[in-house]
mmCIF file of C-alpha atoms in Angstrom:
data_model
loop_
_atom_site.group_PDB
_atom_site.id
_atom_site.type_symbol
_atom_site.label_atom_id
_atom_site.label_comp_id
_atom_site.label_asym_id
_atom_site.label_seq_id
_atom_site.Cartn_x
_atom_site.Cartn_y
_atom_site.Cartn_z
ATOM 1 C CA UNK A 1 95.927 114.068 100.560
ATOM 2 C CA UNK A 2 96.100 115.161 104.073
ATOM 3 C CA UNK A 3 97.992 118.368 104.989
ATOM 4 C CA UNK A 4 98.896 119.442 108.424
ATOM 5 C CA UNK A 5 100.890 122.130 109.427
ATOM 6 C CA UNK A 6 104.233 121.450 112.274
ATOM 7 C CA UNK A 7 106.732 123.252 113.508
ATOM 8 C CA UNK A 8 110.158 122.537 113.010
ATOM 9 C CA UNK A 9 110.308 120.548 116.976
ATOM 10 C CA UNK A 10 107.463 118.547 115.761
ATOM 11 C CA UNK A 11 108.915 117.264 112.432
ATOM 12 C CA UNK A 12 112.429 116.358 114.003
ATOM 13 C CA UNK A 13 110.128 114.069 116.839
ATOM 14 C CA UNK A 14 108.444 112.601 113.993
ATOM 15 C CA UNK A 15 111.735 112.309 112.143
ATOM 16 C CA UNK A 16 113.491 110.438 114.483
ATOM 17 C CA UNK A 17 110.740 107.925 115.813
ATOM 18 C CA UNK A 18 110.450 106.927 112.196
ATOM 19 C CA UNK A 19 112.722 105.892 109.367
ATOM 20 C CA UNK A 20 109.932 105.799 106.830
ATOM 21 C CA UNK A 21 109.197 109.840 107.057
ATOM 22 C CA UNK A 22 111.492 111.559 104.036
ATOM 23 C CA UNK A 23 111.882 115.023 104.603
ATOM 24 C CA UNK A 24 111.603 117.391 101.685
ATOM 25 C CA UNK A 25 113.551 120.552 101.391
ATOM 26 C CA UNK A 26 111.686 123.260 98.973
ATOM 27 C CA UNK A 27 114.366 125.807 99.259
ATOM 28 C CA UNK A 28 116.639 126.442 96.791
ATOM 29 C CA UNK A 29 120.080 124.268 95.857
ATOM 30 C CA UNK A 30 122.053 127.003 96.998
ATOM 31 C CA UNK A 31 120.259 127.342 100.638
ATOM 32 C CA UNK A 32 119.700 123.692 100.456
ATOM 33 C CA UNK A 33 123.617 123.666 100.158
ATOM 34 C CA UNK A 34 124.334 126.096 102.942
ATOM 35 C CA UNK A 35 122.623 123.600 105.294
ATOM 36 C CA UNK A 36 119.770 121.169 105.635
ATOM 37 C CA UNK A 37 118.193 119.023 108.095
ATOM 38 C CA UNK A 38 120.222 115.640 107.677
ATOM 39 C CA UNK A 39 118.707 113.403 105.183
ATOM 40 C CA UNK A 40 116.900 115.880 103.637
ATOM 41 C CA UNK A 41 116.298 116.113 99.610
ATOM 42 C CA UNK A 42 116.093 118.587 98.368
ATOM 43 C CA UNK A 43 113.880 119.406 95.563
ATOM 44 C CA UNK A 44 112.950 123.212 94.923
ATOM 45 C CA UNK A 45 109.490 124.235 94.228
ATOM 46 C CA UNK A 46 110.708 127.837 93.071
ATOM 47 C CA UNK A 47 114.027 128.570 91.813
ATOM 48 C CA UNK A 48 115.135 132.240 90.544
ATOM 49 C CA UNK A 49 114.513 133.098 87.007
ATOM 50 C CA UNK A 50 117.762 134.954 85.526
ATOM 51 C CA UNK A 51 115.774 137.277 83.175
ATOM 52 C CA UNK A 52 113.634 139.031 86.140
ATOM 53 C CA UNK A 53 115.731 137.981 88.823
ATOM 54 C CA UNK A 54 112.329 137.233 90.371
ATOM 55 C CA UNK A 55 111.052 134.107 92.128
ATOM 56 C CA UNK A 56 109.325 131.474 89.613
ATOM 57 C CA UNK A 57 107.243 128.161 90.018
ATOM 58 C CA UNK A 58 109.087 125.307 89.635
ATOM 59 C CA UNK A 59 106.837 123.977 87.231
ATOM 60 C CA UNK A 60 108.416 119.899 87.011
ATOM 61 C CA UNK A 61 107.930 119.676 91.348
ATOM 62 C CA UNK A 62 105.138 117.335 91.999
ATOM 63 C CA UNK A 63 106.148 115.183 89.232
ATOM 64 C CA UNK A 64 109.452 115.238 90.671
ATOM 65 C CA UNK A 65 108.324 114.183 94.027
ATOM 66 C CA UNK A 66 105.781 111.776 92.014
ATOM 67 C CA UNK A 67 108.842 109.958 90.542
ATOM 68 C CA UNK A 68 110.165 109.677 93.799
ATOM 69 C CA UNK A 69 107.846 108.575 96.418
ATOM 70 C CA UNK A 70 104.516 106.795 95.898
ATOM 71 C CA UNK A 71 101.633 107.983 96.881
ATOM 72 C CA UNK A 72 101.207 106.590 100.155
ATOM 73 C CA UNK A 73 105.156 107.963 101.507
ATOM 74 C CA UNK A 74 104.644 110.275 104.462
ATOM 75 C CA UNK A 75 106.279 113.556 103.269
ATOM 76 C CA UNK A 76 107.521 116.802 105.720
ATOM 77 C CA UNK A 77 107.651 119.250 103.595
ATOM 78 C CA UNK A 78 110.065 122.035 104.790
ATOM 79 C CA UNK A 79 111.378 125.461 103.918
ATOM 80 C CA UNK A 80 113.137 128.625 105.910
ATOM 81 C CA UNK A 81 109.988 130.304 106.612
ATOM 82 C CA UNK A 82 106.918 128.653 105.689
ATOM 83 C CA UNK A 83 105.619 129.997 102.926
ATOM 84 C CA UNK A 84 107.465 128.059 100.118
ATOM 85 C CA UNK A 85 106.533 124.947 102.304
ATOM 86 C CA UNK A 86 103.076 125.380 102.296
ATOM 87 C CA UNK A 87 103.128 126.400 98.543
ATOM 88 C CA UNK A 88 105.194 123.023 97.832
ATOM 89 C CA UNK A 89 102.099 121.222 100.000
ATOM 90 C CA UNK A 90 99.106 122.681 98.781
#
């Protein structure tokens, strides 16, 4: 797997020059549903727990993105900041 890090310019060139790139949205439903980049799905890859009110692993992601795009789909992985992002990639 090859992981490169883009801004958020660079993945809407790449976005619209090709119909083939999906575009991933980490965050969770609830930002996802305050807005997204258009065609974007999103699948969280941390979602709050209730009981801490803390930040956990989504621990179903990469077999959700698995059952959704073979291995050879060319991903942008995207979040607010970054960090979820580049969790969700590594």
């Amino acid at each position: 797997m090859n992981v490169k890090i883009i801004g958020a310019e660079q993945a809407k060139q790449i976005l619209d020059s090709d119909t083939n790139v999906v575009y991933i949205d980490v965050r969770t439903e609830q930002e996802f549903q305050n807005g997204h980049v258009p065609k974007s799905i999103n699948i969280p890859v941390v979602w709050p727990d209730p009981s801490t009110r803390q930040m956990k692993p989504n621990p179903d992601f990469v077999k959700a993105v698995s059952s959704q795009f073979g291995k050879d789909k060319k991903i942008i992985v995207g979040c607010q900041a970054g960090g979820r992002s580049q969790f969700a990639a590594e």
